[in-house]
Amino acid sequence: MEDATQRLGYRVKRAAAALRGALDRALREHDLTVPQYACLELLDQRPGLSNAELARGTFVTRQSMNTVLRGLQDSGLITRPAAADHGRALPAHLTEQGRRRLDAARSAVYAVDQRMTDAVPPERLADLLADLDRMAAAFER
Amino acid sequence: MEDATQRLGYRVKRAAAALRGALDRALREHDLTVPQYACLELLDQRPGLSNAELARGTFVTRQSMNTVLRGLQDSGLITRPAAADHGRALPAHLTEQGRRRLDAARSAVYAVDQRMTDAVPPERLADLLADLDRMAAAFER
DNA sequence: GCGGGTATGTCAAACTCCTGACATGGAGGA
DNA sequence: TCCTCCATGTCAGGAGTTTGACATACCCGC
């Protein structure tokens, strides 16, 4: 195991890089970046999430998500109250325009995901998902 | 499959994010970034690689690798000839100091990789590696 | 020989993301 | 009640990466 390209980390990195590139290309025609799309998708499934919660859900820092949210807000894709009624968390929601943009981009993203999914033998998909979860969990603290 | 967090792309992204974070933390004490380490490692295995070849091997653009190489050069970890004798490609090589720094960082990186590897059942490791390769290959053109 | 195609190194500008830091608001124990 | 701890939103600065572009150098078919 002296060749670093044989190690698990290298393979994960390569697969993730390929995925990221494909997503970038697919989302560009919808004028969305990957974090922006991830944010919209998360917000569609769980409306009212705060900045910090969205950051954790998309694997970026609060600060990065803050700028992402501001951009989405300026584009009119999401809304956030100016002040919090309880605590400091500001619950974000999709606007009608945001929902439409998400619907348009979703098909492109799903096609990318499907292309990747189709590349693995179907009988191994469940194990693969479980292993990816275990790898991620191995670094949580 | 309406929950986006159940899709393969999300799992890959999460695993890669966890790995990247762990590598960042592990390499910080060696004053190296992930691309810098990847570059050194690749250069150790295949001395004389050019900027563009290193970029492809580490999944970044030529421009990014160029700045990485310049930093490594300024730190005295690699050397590059000022002019190319054949074509424009400038073959890079590790210096003695670069080799020492790599050796020091390698154990930390290997520990991270091993921790991730240990998280997956050993009888599935070979399949996992193969599937990751298939996923990456699905996006090549 | 030579002209198109390809690959390389490099520059400039913009963008994204991160680290570090600070102030605010809530929860729980002394 | 007070006060320590934790989570959140935000600001400032900097580091890293990307897109777009340009000039140079080889290759190959004509």
mmCIF file of C-alpha atoms (C1' of nucleotides) in Angstrom:
data_model
loop_
_atom_site.group_PDB
_atom_site.id
_atom_site.type_symbol
_atom_site.label_atom_id
_atom_site.label_comp_id
_atom_site.label_asym_id
_atom_site.label_seq_id
_atom_site.Cartn_x
_atom_site.Cartn_y
_atom_site.Cartn_z
ATOM 1 C CA MET A 1 0.000 0.000 0.000
ATOM 2 C CA GLU A 2 2.754 2.424 -0.780
ATOM 3 C CA ASP A 3 0.947 3.977 -3.726
ATOM 4 C CA ALA A 4 -1.163 6.809 -2.369
ATOM 5 C CA THR A 5 -3.595 6.532 -5.265
ATOM 6 C CA GLN A 6 -4.599 3.115 -3.951
ATOM 7 C CA ARG A 7 -5.799 4.509 -0.667
ATOM 8 C CA LEU A 8 -9.422 5.025 0.175
ATOM 9 C CA GLY A 9 -9.043 8.747 0.747
ATOM 10 C CA TYR A 10 -7.727 9.323 -2.737
ATOM 11 C CA ARG A 11 -10.633 7.468 -4.296
ATOM 12 C CA VAL A 12 -13.172 9.397 -2.266
ATOM 13 C CA LYS A 13 -11.523 12.638 -3.248
ATOM 14 C CA ARG A 14 -11.535 11.710 -6.900
ATOM 15 C CA ALA A 15 -15.180 10.659 -6.901
ATOM 16 C CA ALA A 16 -16.155 13.827 -5.070
ATOM 17 C CA ALA A 17 -14.165 15.994 -7.473
ATOM 18 C CA ALA A 18 -15.822 14.370 -10.475
ATOM 19 C CA LEU A 19 -19.230 14.856 -8.905
ATOM 20 C CA ARG A 20 -18.530 18.452 -8.012
ATOM 21 C CA GLY A 21 -17.403 19.243 -11.524
ATOM 22 C CA ALA A 22 -20.476 17.663 -13.082
ATOM 23 C CA LEU A 23 -22.748 19.524 -10.691
ATOM 24 C CA ASP A 24 -21.024 22.823 -11.405
ATOM 25 C CA ARG A 25 -21.546 22.380 -15.109
ATOM 26 C CA ALA A 26 -25.142 21.269 -14.689
ATOM 27 C CA LEU A 27 -26.073 24.119 -12.355
ATOM 28 C CA ARG A 28 -24.353 26.856 -14.325
ATOM 29 C CA GLU A 29 -27.179 27.006 -16.846
ATOM 30 C CA HIS A 30 -29.546 27.627 -13.971
ATOM 31 C CA ASP A 31 -27.385 30.383 -12.494
ATOM 32 C CA LEU A 32 -26.852 28.511 -9.239
ATOM 33 C CA THR A 33 -23.749 27.383 -7.430
ATOM 34 C CA VAL A 34 -23.578 24.045 -5.641
ATOM 35 C CA PRO A 35 -23.939 25.560 -2.153
ATOM 36 C CA GLN A 36 -26.831 27.705 -3.362
ATOM 37 C CA TYR A 37 -28.628 24.685 -4.772
ATOM 38 C CA ALA A 38 -27.944 22.622 -1.650
ATOM 39 C CA CYS A 39 -29.363 25.433 0.437
ATOM 40 C CA LEU A 40 -32.555 25.689 -1.634
ATOM 41 C CA GLU A 41 -33.040 21.933 -1.594
ATOM 42 C CA LEU A 42 -32.623 21.748 2.157
ATOM 43 C CA LEU A 43 -34.958 24.676 2.645
ATOM 44 C CA ASP A 44 -37.599 23.035 0.486
ATOM 45 C CA GLN A 45 -37.573 19.899 2.594
ATOM 46 C CA ARG A 46 -37.319 21.626 5.933
ATOM 47 C CA PRO A 47 -38.669 25.187 5.737
ATOM 48 C CA GLY A 48 -37.679 27.573 8.486
ATOM 49 C CA LEU A 49 -34.133 26.362 8.979
ATOM 50 C CA SER A 50 -31.703 28.939 10.375
ATOM 51 C CA ASN A 51 -28.386 30.002 8.922
ATOM 52 C CA ALA A 52 -26.368 27.801 11.268
ATOM 53 C CA GLU A 53 -28.569 24.782 10.646
ATOM 54 C CA LEU A 54 -28.265 25.222 6.894
ATOM 55 C CA ALA A 55 -24.508 25.525 7.241
ATOM 56 C CA ARG A 56 -24.278 22.230 9.091
ATOM 57 C CA GLY A 57 -26.564 20.560 6.564
ATOM 58 C CA THR A 58 -24.457 21.626 3.614
ATOM 59 C CA PHE A 59 -21.011 21.161 5.187
ATOM 60 C CA VAL A 60 -19.864 24.766 5.084
ATOM 61 C CA THR A 61 -19.228 27.294 7.816
ATOM 62 C CA ARG A 62 -21.857 29.656 9.168
ATOM 63 C CA GLN A 63 -20.011 32.531 7.553
ATOM 64 C CA SER A 64 -20.083 30.981 4.108
ATOM 65 C CA MET A 65 -23.732 30.105 4.409
ATOM 66 C CA ASN A 66 -24.410 33.637 5.540
ATOM 67 C CA THR A 67 -23.073 35.052 2.281
ATOM 68 C CA VAL A 68 -24.907 32.361 0.317
ATOM 69 C CA LEU A 69 -28.160 33.281 2.046
ATOM 70 C CA ARG A 70 -27.603 36.938 1.418
ATOM 71 C CA GLY A 71 -27.108 36.266 -2.272
ATOM 72 C CA LEU A 72 -30.241 34.151 -2.451
ATOM 73 C CA GLN A 73 -32.124 36.838 -0.564
ATOM 74 C CA ASP A 74 -30.933 39.548 -2.944
ATOM 75 C CA SER A 75 -32.024 37.367 -5.860
ATOM 76 C CA GLY A 76 -35.452 37.021 -4.324
ATOM 77 C CA LEU A 77 -35.275 33.256 -3.965
ATOM 78 C CA ILE A 78 -35.651 33.150 -0.190
ATOM 79 C CA THR A 79 -36.994 35.360 2.575
ATOM 80 C CA ARG A 80 -35.781 35.910 6.103
ATOM 81 C CA PRO A 81 -37.394 38.000 8.828
ATOM 82 C CA ALA A 82 -35.434 41.088 9.808
ATOM 83 C CA ALA A 83 -35.593 40.212 13.506
ATOM 84 C CA ALA A 84 -35.993 36.996 15.435
ATOM 85 C CA ASP A 85 -38.976 36.537 17.709
ATOM 86 C CA HIS A 86 -37.205 33.904 19.770
ATOM 87 C CA GLY A 87 -33.457 33.764 20.167
ATOM 88 C CA ARG A 88 -31.257 34.962 17.345
ATOM 89 C CA ALA A 89 -31.995 32.297 14.737
ATOM 90 C CA LEU A 90 -33.649 33.741 11.630
ATOM 91 C CA PRO A 91 -35.857 31.131 9.933
ATOM 92 C CA ALA A 92 -35.502 31.168 6.147
ATOM 93 C CA HIS A 93 -38.195 30.237 3.655
ATOM 94 C CA LEU A 94 -38.351 29.743 -0.097
ATOM 95 C CA THR A 95 -40.216 32.308 -2.141
ATOM 96 C CA GLU A 96 -42.415 31.262 -5.018
ATOM 97 C CA GLN A 97 -39.617 32.261 -7.368
ATOM 98 C CA GLY A 98 -37.162 30.229 -5.336
ATOM 99 C CA ARG A 99 -39.366 27.187 -5.599
ATOM 100 C CA ARG A 100 -39.591 27.564 -9.358
ATOM 101 C CA ARG A 101 -35.832 27.959 -9.721
ATOM 102 C CA LEU A 102 -35.274 24.910 -7.546
ATOM 103 C CA ASP A 103 -37.712 22.829 -9.584
ATOM 104 C CA ALA A 104 -35.909 23.809 -12.776
ATOM 105 C CA ALA A 105 -32.464 22.983 -11.400
ATOM 106 C CA ARG A 106 -33.532 19.819 -9.663
ATOM 107 C CA SER A 107 -33.963 17.792 -12.821
ATOM 108 C CA ALA A 108 -30.433 18.640 -13.929
ATOM 109 C CA VAL A 109 -29.017 17.690 -10.542
ATOM 110 C CA TYR A 110 -31.024 14.496 -10.400
ATOM 111 C CA ALA A 111 -29.694 13.508 -13.817
ATOM 112 C CA VAL A 112 -26.141 13.888 -12.546
ATOM 113 C CA ASP A 113 -26.933 11.882 -9.441
ATOM 114 C CA GLN A 114 -28.628 9.183 -11.481
ATOM 115 C CA ARG A 115 -25.683 8.941 -13.818
ATOM 116 C CA MET A 116 -23.425 8.318 -10.854
ATOM 117 C CA THR A 117 -25.871 5.871 -9.274
ATOM 118 C CA ASP A 118 -26.178 3.908 -12.495
ATOM 119 C CA ALA A 119 -22.422 3.403 -12.514
ATOM 120 C CA VAL A 120 -22.535 1.125 -9.459
ATOM 121 C CA PRO A 121 -24.005 -2.374 -9.562
ATOM 122 C CA PRO A 122 -27.531 -2.084 -8.126
ATOM 123 C CA GLU A 123 -27.085 -4.937 -5.680
ATOM 124 C CA ARG A 124 -24.213 -3.044 -4.058
ATOM 125 C CA LEU A 125 -25.912 0.345 -3.770
ATOM 126 C CA ALA A 126 -27.270 -0.160 -0.268
ATOM 127 C CA ASP A 127 -23.913 -1.330 1.051
ATOM 128 C CA LEU A 128 -22.204 1.577 -0.648
ATOM 129 C CA LEU A 129 -24.505 4.116 0.978
ATOM 130 C CA ALA A 130 -23.983 2.494 4.349
ATOM 131 C CA ASP A 131 -20.208 2.510 3.944
ATOM 132 C CA LEU A 132 -20.199 6.184 2.971
ATOM 133 C CA ASP A 133 -22.176 6.915 6.122
ATOM 134 C CA ARG A 134 -19.692 4.987 8.227
ATOM 135 C CA MET A 135 -16.790 6.873 6.720
ATOM 136 C CA ALA A 136 -18.419 10.204 7.459
ATOM 137 C CA ALA A 137 -19.314 9.116 10.973
ATOM 138 C CA ALA A 138 -15.725 8.053 11.626
ATOM 139 C CA PHE A 139 -14.709 11.711 11.799
ATOM 140 C CA GLU A 140 -17.486 13.101 13.915
ATOM 141 C CA ARG A 141 -16.783 14.147 17.396
ATOM 142 C CA MET B 1 -36.437 8.951 -3.193
ATOM 143 C CA GLU B 2 -37.769 12.434 -2.592
ATOM 144 C CA ASP B 3 -35.402 13.127 0.287
ATOM 145 C CA ALA B 4 -32.230 14.562 -1.210
ATOM 146 C CA THR B 5 -30.170 13.369 1.753
ATOM 147 C CA GLN B 6 -30.889 9.799 0.655
ATOM 148 C CA ARG B 7 -29.237 10.274 -2.705
ATOM 149 C CA LEU B 8 -25.801 8.992 -3.498
ATOM 150 C CA GLY B 9 -24.399 12.427 -4.316
ATOM 151 C CA TYR B 10 -25.245 13.748 -0.885
ATOM 152 C CA ARG B 11 -23.523 10.837 0.825
ATOM 153 C CA VAL B 12 -20.402 11.228 -1.273
ATOM 154 C CA LYS B 13 -20.322 14.920 -0.506
ATOM 155 C CA ARG B 14 -20.703 14.307 3.194
ATOM 156 C CA ALA B 15 -17.967 11.687 3.317
ATOM 157 C CA ALA B 16 -15.642 13.916 1.299
ATOM 158 C CA ALA B 17 -16.357 16.894 3.539
ATOM 159 C CA ALA B 18 -15.594 14.874 6.652
ATOM 160 C CA LEU B 19 -12.382 13.610 5.115
ATOM 161 C CA ARG B 20 -11.328 17.050 3.981
ATOM 162 C CA GLY B 21 -11.898 18.494 7.435
ATOM 163 C CA ALA B 22 -9.916 15.750 9.115
ATOM 164 C CA LEU B 23 -7.064 16.171 6.649
ATOM 165 C CA ASP B 24 -7.022 19.934 7.140
ATOM 166 C CA ARG B 25 -6.705 19.525 10.883
ATOM 167 C CA ALA B 26 -4.066 16.808 10.586
ATOM 168 C CA LEU B 27 -1.940 18.754 8.108
ATOM 169 C CA ARG B 28 -2.135 22.085 9.894
ATOM 170 C CA GLU B 29 0.453 21.034 12.449
ATOM 171 C CA HIS B 30 2.798 20.291 9.583
ATOM 172 C CA ASP B 31 2.152 23.665 7.926
ATOM 173 C CA LEU B 32 0.769 22.084 4.788
ATOM 174 C CA THR B 33 -2.541 22.417 3.005
ATOM 175 C CA VAL B 34 -4.276 19.459 1.415
ATOM 176 C CA PRO B 35 -3.301 20.430 -2.156
ATOM 177 C CA GLN B 36 0.270 21.031 -1.024
ATOM 178 C CA TYR B 37 0.470 17.605 0.558
ATOM 179 C CA ALA B 38 -1.147 15.953 -2.450
ATOM 180 C CA CYS B 39 1.391 17.657 -4.659
ATOM 181 C CA LEU B 40 4.344 16.497 -2.577
ATOM 182 C CA GLU B 41 3.021 12.962 -2.406
ATOM 183 C CA LEU B 42 2.508 12.790 -6.148
ATOM 184 C CA LEU B 43 5.938 14.252 -6.745
ATOM 185 C CA ASP B 44 7.521 11.691 -4.471
ATOM 186 C CA GLN B 45 6.002 8.832 -6.414
ATOM 187 C CA ARG B 46 6.541 10.307 -9.827
ATOM 188 C CA PRO B 47 9.408 12.805 -9.807
ATOM 189 C CA GLY B 48 9.624 15.234 -12.685
ATOM 190 C CA LEU B 49 5.910 15.799 -13.153
ATOM 191 C CA SER B 50 4.948 19.131 -14.708
ATOM 192 C CA ASN B 51 2.534 21.691 -13.350
ATOM 193 C CA ALA B 52 -0.308 20.572 -15.609
ATOM 194 C CA GLU B 53 0.236 16.913 -14.793
ATOM 195 C CA LEU B 54 0.208 17.646 -11.078
ATOM 196 C CA ALA B 55 -2.986 19.654 -11.492
ATOM 197 C CA ARG B 56 -4.745 16.755 -13.165
ATOM 198 C CA GLY B 57 -3.474 14.347 -10.524
ATOM 199 C CA THR B 58 -4.812 16.422 -7.666
ATOM 200 C CA PHE B 59 -8.090 17.533 -9.264
ATOM 201 C CA VAL B 60 -7.413 21.240 -9.355
ATOM 202 C CA THR B 61 -6.836 23.649 -12.214
ATOM 203 C CA ARG B 62 -3.417 24.418 -13.656
ATOM 204 C CA GLN B 63 -3.678 27.905 -12.220
ATOM 205 C CA SER B 64 -4.290 26.663 -8.697
ATOM 206 C CA MET B 65 -1.465 24.199 -8.919
ATOM 207 C CA ASN B 66 0.768 26.935 -10.220
ATOM 208 C CA THR B 67 0.289 28.982 -7.044
ATOM 209 C CA VAL B 68 0.695 25.853 -4.943
ATOM 210 C CA LEU B 69 3.968 25.050 -6.678
ATOM 211 C CA ARG B 70 5.209 28.589 -6.254
ATOM 212 C CA GLY B 71 4.508 28.408 -2.537
ATOM 213 C CA LEU B 72 6.282 25.082 -2.221
ATOM 214 C CA GLN B 73 9.172 26.473 -4.211
ATOM 215 C CA ASP B 74 9.433 29.552 -1.994
ATOM 216 C CA SER B 75 9.420 27.277 1.045
ATOM 217 C CA GLY B 76 12.266 25.282 -0.443
ATOM 218 C CA LEU B 77 10.332 22.030 -0.596
ATOM 219 C CA ILE B 78 10.564 21.590 -4.348
ATOM 220 C CA THR B 79 12.741 22.781 -7.214
ATOM 221 C CA ARG B 80 11.870 23.638 -10.774
ATOM 222 C CA PRO B 81 14.230 24.586 -13.560
ATOM 223 C CA ALA B 82 13.925 28.184 -14.725
ATOM 224 C CA ALA B 83 13.617 27.141 -18.362
ATOM 225 C CA ALA B 84 12.457 24.007 -20.113
ATOM 226 C CA ASP B 85 14.855 22.126 -22.317
ATOM 227 C CA HIS B 86 12.058 20.411 -24.165
ATOM 228 C CA GLY B 87 8.639 22.010 -24.644
ATOM 229 C CA ARG B 88 7.269 24.277 -21.974
ATOM 230 C CA ALA B 89 6.704 21.745 -19.212
ATOM 231 C CA LEU B 90 8.893 22.404 -16.177
ATOM 232 C CA PRO B 91 9.648 19.144 -14.338
ATOM 233 C CA ALA B 92 9.397 19.549 -10.558
ATOM 234 C CA HIS B 93 11.392 17.603 -7.998
ATOM 235 C CA LEU B 94 11.346 17.289 -4.231
ATOM 236 C CA THR B 95 14.222 18.792 -2.309
ATOM 237 C CA GLU B 96 15.717 16.984 0.656
ATOM 238 C CA GLN B 97 13.762 19.298 2.909
ATOM 239 C CA GLY B 98 10.606 18.559 0.943
ATOM 240 C CA ARG B 99 11.146 14.846 1.399
ATOM 241 C CA ARG B 100 11.557 15.279 5.136
ATOM 242 C CA ARG B 101 8.434 17.411 5.412
ATOM 243 C CA LEU B 102 6.481 14.854 3.407
ATOM 244 C CA ASP B 103 7.682 12.003 5.587
ATOM 245 C CA ALA B 104 6.585 13.877 8.698
ATOM 246 C CA ALA B 105 3.151 14.692 7.320
ATOM 247 C CA ARG B 106 2.572 11.309 5.774
ATOM 248 C CA SER B 107 2.062 9.497 9.051
ATOM 249 C CA ALA B 108 -0.636 11.970 10.060
ATOM 250 C CA VAL B 109 -2.391 11.599 6.705
ATOM 251 C CA TYR B 110 -2.124 7.839 6.789
ATOM 252 C CA ALA B 111 -3.699 7.803 10.243
ATOM 253 C CA VAL B 112 -6.678 9.722 8.907
ATOM 254 C CA ASP B 113 -6.971 7.383 5.944
ATOM 255 C CA GLN B 114 -6.706 4.349 8.156
ATOM 256 C CA ARG B 115 -9.377 5.674 10.468
ATOM 257 C CA MET B 116 -11.725 5.973 7.521
ATOM 258 C CA THR B 117 -10.731 2.591 6.139
ATOM 259 C CA ASP B 118 -11.327 0.923 9.488
ATOM 260 C CA ALA B 119 -14.877 2.232 9.476
ATOM 261 C CA VAL B 120 -15.898 0.007 6.575
ATOM 262 C CA PRO B 121 -16.246 -3.776 6.916
ATOM 263 C CA PRO B 122 -13.041 -5.274 5.511
ATOM 264 C CA GLU B 123 -14.831 -7.726 3.245
ATOM 265 C CA ARG B 124 -16.473 -4.800 1.459
ATOM 266 C CA LEU B 125 -13.394 -2.651 0.985
ATOM 267 C CA ALA B 126 -12.478 -3.954 -2.458
ATOM 268 C CA ASP B 127 -16.008 -3.459 -3.772
ATOM 269 C CA LEU B 128 -16.110 0.011 -2.255
ATOM 270 C CA LEU B 129 -12.913 1.055 -3.989
ATOM 271 C CA ALA B 130 -14.170 -0.328 -7.284
ATOM 272 C CA ASP B 131 -17.492 1.472 -6.976
ATOM 273 C CA LEU B 132 -15.800 4.765 -6.186
ATOM 274 C CA ASP B 133 -13.753 4.314 -9.325
ATOM 275 C CA ARG B 134 -16.861 3.631 -11.364
ATOM 276 C CA MET B 135 -18.517 6.752 -10.033
ATOM 277 C CA ALA B 136 -15.539 8.886 -10.952
ATOM 278 C CA ALA B 137 -15.311 7.277 -14.377
ATOM 279 C CA ALA B 138 -18.985 7.987 -15.004
ATOM 280 C CA PHE B 139 -18.161 11.668 -15.435
ATOM 281 C CA GLU B 140 -15.087 11.437 -17.582
ATOM 282 C CA ARG B 141 -15.271 12.418 -21.156
ATOM 283 C "C1'" DG C 1 8.039 23.589 -45.245
ATOM 284 C "C1'" DC C 2 3.927 25.006 -42.861
ATOM 285 C "C1'" DG C 3 -0.449 25.831 -40.752
ATOM 286 C "C1'" DG C 4 -3.984 24.097 -37.701
ATOM 287 C "C1'" DG C 5 -4.636 21.711 -33.474
ATOM 288 C "C1'" DT C 6 -3.168 20.744 -28.942
ATOM 289 C "C1'" DA C 7 -0.802 21.377 -24.593
ATOM 290 C "C1'" DT C 8 1.622 24.175 -21.503
ATOM 291 C "C1'" DG C 9 2.843 28.135 -18.209
ATOM 292 C "C1'" DT C 10 1.310 32.393 -16.682
ATOM 293 C "C1'" DC C 11 -1.303 36.702 -15.737
ATOM 294 C "C1'" DA C 12 -5.481 39.218 -14.081
ATOM 295 C "C1'" DA C 13 -9.816 39.587 -11.872
ATOM 296 C "C1'" DA C 14 -13.567 37.744 -9.484
ATOM 297 C "C1'" DC C 15 -15.528 34.698 -6.495
ATOM 298 C "C1'" DT C 16 -15.870 31.464 -2.733
ATOM 299 C "C1'" DC C 17 -14.601 29.926 1.509
ATOM 300 C "C1'" DC C 18 -12.216 29.955 5.765
ATOM 301 C "C1'" DT C 19 -10.130 31.640 10.323
ATOM 302 C "C1'" DG C 20 -10.556 34.809 13.971
ATOM 303 C "C1'" DA C 21 -13.279 37.751 16.463
ATOM 304 C "C1'" DC C 22 -17.182 40.110 18.635
ATOM 305 C "C1'" DA C 23 -21.886 41.003 20.467
ATOM 306 C "C1'" DT C 24 -26.383 39.177 21.402
ATOM 307 C "C1'" DG C 25 -29.798 35.863 23.302
ATOM 308 C "C1'" DG C 26 -31.176 31.660 25.818
ATOM 309 C "C1'" DA C 27 -30.501 27.659 29.173
ATOM 310 C "C1'" DG C 28 -29.164 25.777 33.396
ATOM 311 C "C1'" DG C 29 -26.817 25.623 37.869
ATOM 312 C "C1'" DA C 30 -25.096 27.968 42.188
ATOM 313 C "C1'" DT D 1 -31.314 36.282 41.055
ATOM 314 C "C1'" DC D 2 -27.001 36.036 38.924
ATOM 315 C "C1'" DC D 3 -23.642 34.125 36.140
ATOM 316 C "C1'" DT D 4 -21.353 30.874 33.461
ATOM 317 C "C1'" DC D 5 -21.749 28.334 29.268
ATOM 318 C "C1'" DC D 6 -23.336 27.600 24.717
ATOM 319 C "C1'" DA D 7 -25.373 28.784 20.207
ATOM 320 C "C1'" DT D 8 -26.290 32.154 16.896
ATOM 321 C "C1'" DG D 9 -25.594 36.087 13.435
ATOM 322 C "C1'" DT D 10 -22.330 39.061 11.683
ATOM 323 C "C1'" DC D 11 -18.005 41.700 10.545
ATOM 324 C "C1'" DA D 12 -13.164 41.985 8.916
ATOM 325 C "C1'" DG D 13 -9.268 40.019 6.828
ATOM 326 C "C1'" DG D 14 -6.936 36.774 4.217
ATOM 327 C "C1'" DA D 15 -6.105 32.512 1.800
ATOM 328 C "C1'" DG D 16 -7.354 29.496 -1.929
ATOM 329 C "C1'" DT D 17 -9.653 28.533 -6.219
ATOM 330 C "C1'" DT D 18 -11.853 29.406 -10.347
ATOM 331 C "C1'" DT D 19 -12.893 31.491 -15.049
ATOM 332 C "C1'" DG D 20 -11.067 33.838 -18.931
ATOM 333 C "C1'" DA D 21 -7.381 35.068 -21.542
ATOM 334 C "C1'" DC D 22 -2.832 35.208 -23.794
ATOM 335 C "C1'" DA D 23 1.728 33.781 -25.592
ATOM 336 C "C1'" DT D 24 4.707 30.042 -26.447
ATOM 337 C "C1'" DA D 25 6.159 25.345 -27.978
ATOM 338 C "C1'" DC D 26 5.425 20.786 -29.866
ATOM 339 C "C1'" DC D 27 2.922 17.497 -33.131
ATOM 340 C "C1'" DC D 28 0.995 15.992 -37.344
ATOM 341 C "C1'" DG D 29 -1.192 15.963 -41.736
ATOM 342 C "C1'" DC D 30 -1.026 18.467 -46.019
#
